[in-house]
Coordinates of C-alpha atoms and ligand atoms in Angstrom, one line a residue:
X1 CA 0.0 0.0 0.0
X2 CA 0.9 3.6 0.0
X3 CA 3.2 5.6 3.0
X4 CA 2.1 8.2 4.3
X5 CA 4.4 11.6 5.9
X6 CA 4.5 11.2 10.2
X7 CA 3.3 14.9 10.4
X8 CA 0.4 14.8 7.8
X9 CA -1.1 11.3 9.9
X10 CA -0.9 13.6 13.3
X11 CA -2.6 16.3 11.5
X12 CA -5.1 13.8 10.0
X13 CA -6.2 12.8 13.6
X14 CA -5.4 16.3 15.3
X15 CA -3.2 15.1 18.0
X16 CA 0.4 16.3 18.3
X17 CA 3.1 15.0 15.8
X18 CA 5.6 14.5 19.1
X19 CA 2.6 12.1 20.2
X20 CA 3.0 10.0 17.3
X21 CA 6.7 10.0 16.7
X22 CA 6.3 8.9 20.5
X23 CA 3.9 5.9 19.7
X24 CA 6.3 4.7 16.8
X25 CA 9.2 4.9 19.3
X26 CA 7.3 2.1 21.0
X27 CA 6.6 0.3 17.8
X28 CA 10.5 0.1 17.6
X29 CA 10.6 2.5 14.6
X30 CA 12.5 5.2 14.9
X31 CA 11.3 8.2 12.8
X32 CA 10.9 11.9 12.1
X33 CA 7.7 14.0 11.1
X34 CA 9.2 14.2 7.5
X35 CA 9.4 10.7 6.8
X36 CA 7.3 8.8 5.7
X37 CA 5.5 5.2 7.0
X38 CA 3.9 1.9 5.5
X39 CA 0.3 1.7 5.5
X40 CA 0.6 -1.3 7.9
X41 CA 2.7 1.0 10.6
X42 CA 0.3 3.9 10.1
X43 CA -2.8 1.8 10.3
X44 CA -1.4 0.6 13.6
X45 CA -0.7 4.2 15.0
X46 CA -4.2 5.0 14.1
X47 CA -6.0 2.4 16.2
X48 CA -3.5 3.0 19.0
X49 CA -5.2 6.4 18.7
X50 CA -8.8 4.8 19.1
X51 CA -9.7 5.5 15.3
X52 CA -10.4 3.5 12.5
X53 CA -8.2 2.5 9.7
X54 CA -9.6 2.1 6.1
X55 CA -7.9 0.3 3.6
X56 CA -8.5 2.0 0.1
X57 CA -9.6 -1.0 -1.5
X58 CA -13.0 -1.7 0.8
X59 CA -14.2 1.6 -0.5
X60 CA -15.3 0.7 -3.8
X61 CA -19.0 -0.1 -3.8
X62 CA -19.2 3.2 -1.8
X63 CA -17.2 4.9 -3.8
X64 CA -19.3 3.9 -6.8
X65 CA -22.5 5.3 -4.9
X66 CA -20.5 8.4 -4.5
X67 CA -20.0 8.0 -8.5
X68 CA -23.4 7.7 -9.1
X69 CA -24.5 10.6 -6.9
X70 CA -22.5 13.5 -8.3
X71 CA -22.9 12.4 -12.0
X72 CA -26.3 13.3 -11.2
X73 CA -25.4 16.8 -9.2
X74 CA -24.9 20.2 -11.2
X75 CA -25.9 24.0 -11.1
X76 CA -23.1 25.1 -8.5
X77 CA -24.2 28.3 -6.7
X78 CA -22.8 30.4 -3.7
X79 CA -23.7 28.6 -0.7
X80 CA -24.1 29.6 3.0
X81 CA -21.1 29.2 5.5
X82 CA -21.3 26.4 7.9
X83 CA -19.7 28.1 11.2
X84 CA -18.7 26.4 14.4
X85 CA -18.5 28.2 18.2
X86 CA -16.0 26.8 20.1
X87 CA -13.9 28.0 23.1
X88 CA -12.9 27.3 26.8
X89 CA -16.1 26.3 28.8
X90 CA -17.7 29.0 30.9
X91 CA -16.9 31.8 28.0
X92 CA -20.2 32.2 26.3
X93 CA -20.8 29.7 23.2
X94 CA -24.5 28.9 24.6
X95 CA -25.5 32.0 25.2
X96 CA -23.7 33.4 22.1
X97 CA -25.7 31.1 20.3
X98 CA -28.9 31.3 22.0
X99 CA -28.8 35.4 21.3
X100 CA -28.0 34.8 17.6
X101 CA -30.5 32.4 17.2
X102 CA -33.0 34.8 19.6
X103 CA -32.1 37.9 17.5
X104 CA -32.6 36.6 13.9
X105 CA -34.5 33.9 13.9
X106 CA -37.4 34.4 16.3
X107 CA -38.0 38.0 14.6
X108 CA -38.5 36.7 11.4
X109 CA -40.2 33.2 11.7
X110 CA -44.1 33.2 12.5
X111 CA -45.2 31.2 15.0
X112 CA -42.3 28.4 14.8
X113 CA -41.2 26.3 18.2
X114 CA -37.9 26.6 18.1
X115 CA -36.4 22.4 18.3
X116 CA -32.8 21.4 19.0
X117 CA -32.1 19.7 15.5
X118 CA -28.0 20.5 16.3
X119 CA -28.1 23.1 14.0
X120 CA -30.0 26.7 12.7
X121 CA -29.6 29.0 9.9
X122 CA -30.0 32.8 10.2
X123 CA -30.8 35.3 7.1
X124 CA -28.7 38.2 7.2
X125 CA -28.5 41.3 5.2
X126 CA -25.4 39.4 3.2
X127 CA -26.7 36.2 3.2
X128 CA -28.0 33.0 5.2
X129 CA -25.2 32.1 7.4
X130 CA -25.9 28.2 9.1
X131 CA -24.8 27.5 12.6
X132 CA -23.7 24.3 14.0
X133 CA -25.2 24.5 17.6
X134 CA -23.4 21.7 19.2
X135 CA -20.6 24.0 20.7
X136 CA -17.1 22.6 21.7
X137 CA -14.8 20.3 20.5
X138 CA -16.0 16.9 21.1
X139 CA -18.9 16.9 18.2
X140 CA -16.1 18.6 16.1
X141 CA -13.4 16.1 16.3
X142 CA -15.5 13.2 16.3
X143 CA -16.8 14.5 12.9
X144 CA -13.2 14.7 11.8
X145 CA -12.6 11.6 12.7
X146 CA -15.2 10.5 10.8
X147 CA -14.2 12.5 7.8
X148 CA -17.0 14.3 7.6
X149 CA -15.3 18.2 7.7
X150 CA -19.2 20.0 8.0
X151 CA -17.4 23.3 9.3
X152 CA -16.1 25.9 7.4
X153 CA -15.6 28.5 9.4
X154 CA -14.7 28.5 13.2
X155 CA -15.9 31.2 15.4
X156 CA -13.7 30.8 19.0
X157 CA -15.0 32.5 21.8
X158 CA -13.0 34.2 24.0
X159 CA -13.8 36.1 27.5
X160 CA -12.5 39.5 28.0
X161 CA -12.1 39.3 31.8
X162 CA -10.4 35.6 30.9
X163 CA -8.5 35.8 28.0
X164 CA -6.9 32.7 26.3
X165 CA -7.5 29.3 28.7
X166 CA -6.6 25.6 27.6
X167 CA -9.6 25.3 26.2
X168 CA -8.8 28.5 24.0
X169 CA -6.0 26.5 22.3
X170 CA -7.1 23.5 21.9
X171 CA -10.2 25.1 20.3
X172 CA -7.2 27.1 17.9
X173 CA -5.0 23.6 17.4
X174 CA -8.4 21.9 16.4
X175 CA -8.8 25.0 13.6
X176 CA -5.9 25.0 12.2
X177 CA -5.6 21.2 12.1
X178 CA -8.8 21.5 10.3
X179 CA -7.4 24.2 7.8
X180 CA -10.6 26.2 9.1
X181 CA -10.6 30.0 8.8
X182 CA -11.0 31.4 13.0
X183 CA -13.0 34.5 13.8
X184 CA -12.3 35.8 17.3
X185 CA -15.7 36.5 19.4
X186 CA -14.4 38.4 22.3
X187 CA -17.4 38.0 24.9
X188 CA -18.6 39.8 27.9
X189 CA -17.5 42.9 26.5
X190 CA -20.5 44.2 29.2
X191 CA -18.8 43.9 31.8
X192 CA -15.9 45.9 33.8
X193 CA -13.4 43.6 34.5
X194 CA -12.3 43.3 30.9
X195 CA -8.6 43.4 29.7
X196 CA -8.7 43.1 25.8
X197 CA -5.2 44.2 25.6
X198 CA -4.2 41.3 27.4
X199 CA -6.5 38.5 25.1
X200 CA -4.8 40.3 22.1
X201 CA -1.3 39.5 24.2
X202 CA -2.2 35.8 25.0
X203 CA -3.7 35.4 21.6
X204 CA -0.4 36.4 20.3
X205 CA 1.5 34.1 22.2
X206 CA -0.9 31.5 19.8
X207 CA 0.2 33.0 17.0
X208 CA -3.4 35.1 16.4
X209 CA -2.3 38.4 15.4
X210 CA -5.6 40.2 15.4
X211 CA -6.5 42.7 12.7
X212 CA -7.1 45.2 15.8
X213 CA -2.6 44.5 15.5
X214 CA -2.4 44.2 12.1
X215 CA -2.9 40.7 11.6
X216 CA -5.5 38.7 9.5
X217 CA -7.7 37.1 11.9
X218 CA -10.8 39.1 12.1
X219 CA -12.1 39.7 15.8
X220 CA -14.9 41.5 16.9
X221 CA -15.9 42.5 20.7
X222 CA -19.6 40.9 21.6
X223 CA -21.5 41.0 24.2
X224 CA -23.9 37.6 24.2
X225 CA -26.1 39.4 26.9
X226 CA -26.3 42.9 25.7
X227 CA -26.2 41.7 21.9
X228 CA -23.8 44.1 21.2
X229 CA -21.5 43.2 18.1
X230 CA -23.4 40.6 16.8
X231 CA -24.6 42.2 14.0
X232 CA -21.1 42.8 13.4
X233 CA -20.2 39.8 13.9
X234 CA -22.7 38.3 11.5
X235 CA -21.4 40.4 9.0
X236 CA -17.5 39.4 9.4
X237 CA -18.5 35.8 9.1
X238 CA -20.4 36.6 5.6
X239 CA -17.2 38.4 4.5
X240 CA -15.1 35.5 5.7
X241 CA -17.4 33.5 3.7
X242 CA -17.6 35.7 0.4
X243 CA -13.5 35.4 0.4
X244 CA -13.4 31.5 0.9
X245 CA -15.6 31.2 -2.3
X246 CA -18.0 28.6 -1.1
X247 CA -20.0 27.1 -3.8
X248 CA -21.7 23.5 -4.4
X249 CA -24.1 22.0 -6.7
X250 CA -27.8 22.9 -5.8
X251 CA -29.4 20.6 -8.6
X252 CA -29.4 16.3 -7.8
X253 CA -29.1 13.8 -5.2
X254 CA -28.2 15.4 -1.9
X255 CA -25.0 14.5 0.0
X256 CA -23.8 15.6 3.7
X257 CA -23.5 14.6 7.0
X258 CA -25.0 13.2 10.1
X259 CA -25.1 16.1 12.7
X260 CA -27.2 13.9 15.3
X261 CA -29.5 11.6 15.5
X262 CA -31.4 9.9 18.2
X263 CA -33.9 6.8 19.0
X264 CA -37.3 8.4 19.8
X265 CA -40.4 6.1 21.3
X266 CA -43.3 7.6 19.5
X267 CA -41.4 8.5 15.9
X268 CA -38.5 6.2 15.5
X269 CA -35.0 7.3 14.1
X270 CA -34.7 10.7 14.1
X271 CA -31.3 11.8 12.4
X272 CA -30.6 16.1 11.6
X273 CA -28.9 16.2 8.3
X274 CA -26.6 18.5 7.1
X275 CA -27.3 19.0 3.0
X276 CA -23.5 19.7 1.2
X277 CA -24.6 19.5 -1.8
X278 CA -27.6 18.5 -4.4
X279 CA -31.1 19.3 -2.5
X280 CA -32.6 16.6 -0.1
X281 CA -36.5 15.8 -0.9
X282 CA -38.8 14.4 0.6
X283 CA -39.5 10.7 -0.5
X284 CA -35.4 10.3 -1.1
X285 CA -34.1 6.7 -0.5
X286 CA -31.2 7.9 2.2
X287 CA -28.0 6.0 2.8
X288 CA -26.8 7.5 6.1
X289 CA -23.9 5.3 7.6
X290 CA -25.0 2.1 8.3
X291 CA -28.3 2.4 7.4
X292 CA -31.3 3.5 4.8
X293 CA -34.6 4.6 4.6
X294 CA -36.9 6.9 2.7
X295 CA -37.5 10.0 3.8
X296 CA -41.3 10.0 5.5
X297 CA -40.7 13.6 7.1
X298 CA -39.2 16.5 6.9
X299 CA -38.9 19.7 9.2
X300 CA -36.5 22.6 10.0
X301 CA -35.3 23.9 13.1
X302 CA -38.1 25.8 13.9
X303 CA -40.7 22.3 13.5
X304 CA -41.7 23.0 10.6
X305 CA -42.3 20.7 7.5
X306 CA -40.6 21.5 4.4
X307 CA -40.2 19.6 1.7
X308 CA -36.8 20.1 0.0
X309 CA -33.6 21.4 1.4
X310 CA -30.3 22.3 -0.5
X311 CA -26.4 22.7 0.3
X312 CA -25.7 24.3 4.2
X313 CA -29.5 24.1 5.3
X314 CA -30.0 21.4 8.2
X315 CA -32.8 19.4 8.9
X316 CA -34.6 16.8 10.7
X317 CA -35.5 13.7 8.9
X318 CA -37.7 10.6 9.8
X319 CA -37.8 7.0 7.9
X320 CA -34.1 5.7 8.8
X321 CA -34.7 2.3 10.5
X322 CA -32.0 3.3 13.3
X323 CA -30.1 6.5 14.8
X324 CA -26.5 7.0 12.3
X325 CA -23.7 8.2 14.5
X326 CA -23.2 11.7 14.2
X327 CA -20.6 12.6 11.8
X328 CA -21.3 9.5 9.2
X329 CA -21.9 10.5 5.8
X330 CA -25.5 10.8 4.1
X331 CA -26.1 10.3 0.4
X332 CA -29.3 10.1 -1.5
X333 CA -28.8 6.8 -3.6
X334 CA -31.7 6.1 -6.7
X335 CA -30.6 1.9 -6.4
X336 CA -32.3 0.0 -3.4
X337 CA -29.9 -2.5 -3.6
X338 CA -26.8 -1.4 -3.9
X339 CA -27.6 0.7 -0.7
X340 CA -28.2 -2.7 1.3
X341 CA -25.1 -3.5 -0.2
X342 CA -23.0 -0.7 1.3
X343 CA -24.9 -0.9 4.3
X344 CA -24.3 -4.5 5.0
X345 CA -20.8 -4.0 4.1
X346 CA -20.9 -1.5 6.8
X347 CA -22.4 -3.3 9.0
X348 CA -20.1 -6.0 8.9
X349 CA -17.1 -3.3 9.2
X350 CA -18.0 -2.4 12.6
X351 CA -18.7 -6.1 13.7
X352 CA -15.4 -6.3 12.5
X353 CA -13.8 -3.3 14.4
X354 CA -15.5 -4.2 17.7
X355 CA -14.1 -8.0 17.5
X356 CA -10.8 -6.6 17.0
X357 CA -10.7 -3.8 19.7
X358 CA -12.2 -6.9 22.4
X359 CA -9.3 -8.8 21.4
X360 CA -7.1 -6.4 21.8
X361 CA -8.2 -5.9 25.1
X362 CA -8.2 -9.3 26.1
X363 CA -4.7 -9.3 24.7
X364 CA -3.9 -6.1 27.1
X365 CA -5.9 -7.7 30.3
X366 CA -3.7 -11.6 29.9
X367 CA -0.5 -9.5 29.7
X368 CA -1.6 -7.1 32.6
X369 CA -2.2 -10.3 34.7
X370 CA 0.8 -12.1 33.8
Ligands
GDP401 P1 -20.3 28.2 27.6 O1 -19.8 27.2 28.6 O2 -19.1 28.6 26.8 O3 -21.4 27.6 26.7 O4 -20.8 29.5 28.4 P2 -22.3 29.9 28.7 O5 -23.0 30.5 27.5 O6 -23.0 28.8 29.4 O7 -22.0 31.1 29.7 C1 -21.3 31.0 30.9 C2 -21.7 32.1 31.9 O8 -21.3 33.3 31.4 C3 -23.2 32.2 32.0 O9 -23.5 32.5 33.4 C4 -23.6 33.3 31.1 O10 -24.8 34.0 31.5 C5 -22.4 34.2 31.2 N1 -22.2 35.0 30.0 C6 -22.2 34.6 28.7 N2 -22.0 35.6 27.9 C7 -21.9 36.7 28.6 C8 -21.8 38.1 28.3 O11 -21.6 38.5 27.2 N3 -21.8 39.0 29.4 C9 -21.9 38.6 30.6 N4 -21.9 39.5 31.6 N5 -22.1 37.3 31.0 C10 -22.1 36.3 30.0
MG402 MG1 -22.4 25.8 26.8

């Protein structure tokens, strides 16, 4: 099989190249985070770091669905930005969130109950801008881990009478990683205790140079109680977002990502979708990890029921048979069979995985007892 470069497999599963250079040592192989390793070696550092290695060849029936889906995509259009709040716990994603959400959504929808679906869109005077409200880094990396890179811009929130905290930089090191553009929220900007002078400092010491310094990372001062700078803020995301370009096919089979799902008693499997590209309908045949089902219902974040949605817009979906773990890929496939197919195949992956990881424990527990 193919090598792959020590430093591009850390970056791969955001952990620290020293980390794996570390983990190799114990292999025996002694290496450097310019050179390169076998498949086998690499796919042996990747479990050690609880993840999954998959061998290229497996792919292929999905990969042909994949095939089959784009052929069928076309009319690429702007899209809306997917954007991400993260930042050390305590510093204001919920409530940054919440006012967003509180300030532009419930002033222009009628009537709507507003539903956790794990994500909402906002219309702005630039544009729709979609936010993925499932703050912090846990649903972020397990989506990376799982390929699925649903973020395109990462808002990090930082307190003014705080500044930068561990949870700061892991939120930066996850960004970068992620080749994801950061916009600095600084929060609480209410209060008096504030030292923005010294976030700029520590934020320096990160190697965010502000605009406010010269640099180009964008930052603007919020308040998530007073709702001041959100409008501002709004607005620095849509620039962000008019400079990265974003575009995808708004015509055929939609393609995107799990963002939750969950088992409910009275309706069954209820999964929020993430639409990349093509436009999801209503009636769709839905491959969505390890399983599929036809779309039977359709609604937004505010409850209601639509019946199409296109790239960046998420929804709620009934008619899988089970809950897809968040993260997993969703593809809108026009072959029944083929679908069971991949989804078997799936299926039988993670049988697969699990055996492996119980032996490998048994392994670990015999030679702990020895
Ligand atoms: P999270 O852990 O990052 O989600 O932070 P929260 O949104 O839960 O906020 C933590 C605490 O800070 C809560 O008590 C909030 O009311 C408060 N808080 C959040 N934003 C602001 C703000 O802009 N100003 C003030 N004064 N308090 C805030
Ligand atoms: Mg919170």
């Amino acid at each position: 099989g193919e090598g792959i470069v020590v430093s591009d497999l850390a970056q791969k599963m955001a952990v620290k190249v020293r980390e794996v250079i570390k983990s190799l040592m114990k292999m025996g192989e002694m290496v450097r985070e310019g050179d390169i390793i076998d498949q086998t070696t690499a796919a042996l550092v990747i479990e050690e770091f609880g993840h999954n290695f998959i061998a290229v060849s497996d792919t292929q029936l999905e990969d042909d669905l994949q095939e089959a889906a784009t052929e069928k995509q076309g009319n690429v259009q702007t899209r809306p930005p997917v954007v991400t709040i993260m930042g050390h716990v305590d510093h204001g994603k919920t409530s940054l969130l919440d006012k967003i959400r509180e300030t532009k959504v419930a002033s222009g929808e009628a009537g709507g109950i507003t539903q956790h679906i794990g994500a909402y869109h906002v219309g702005t005077d630039r544009g729709v801008i979609t936010f993925l409200d499932t703050p912090g880094h846990a649903a972020f990396t397990a989506m990376r881990s799982r390929g699925a890179q649903a973020t395109d811009i990462v808002v990090i929130v930082v307190a003014a009478d705080d500044g930068v905290m561990p949870q700061t930089e892991e939120a930066i090191d996850h960004a970068r990683a992620a080749g994801t553009p950061i916009i600095i929220a600084m929060n609480k900007m209410d209060k008096d205790t504030t030292d923005p002078e010294r976030v700029l400092n520590e934020l320096s010491v990160k190697e965010i140079i502000t605009d406010a310094w010269g640099g180009d990372t964008s930052l603007v001062k919020v308040s998530a109680k007073t709702g001041m700078g959100i409008d501002e803020l709004l607005e620095t995301i849509s620039i962000q977002a008019e400079i990265m370009e974003l575009t995808a096919p708004v015509d055929g089979a939609a393609q995107g990502v799990v963002i939750e799902s969950r088992l409910d008693k009275g309706r069954g499997a209820v999964a929020s979708l993430l639409v990349k590209k093509g436009t999801l309908k209503q009636g769709d045949l839905v491959l969505a990890g390890e399983f599929y089902g036809k779309v039977r219902a359709m609604t937004d974040e505010n409850g209601e029921r639509i019946k199409s949605a296109g790239p960046s817009i998420p929804v709620e979906i009934l008619g899988l048979p089970d809950a897809p773990m968040a993260g997993s890929e969703f593809l809108v496939v026009s072959d029944e069979k083929k679908a069971r197919e991949v989804a078997d195949f799936r299926i039988a992956r993670e049988r697969e995985r699990l055996l492996e990881r119980q032996n490998k424990m048994r392994l670990e527990n015999m030679f702990a007892n020895m």
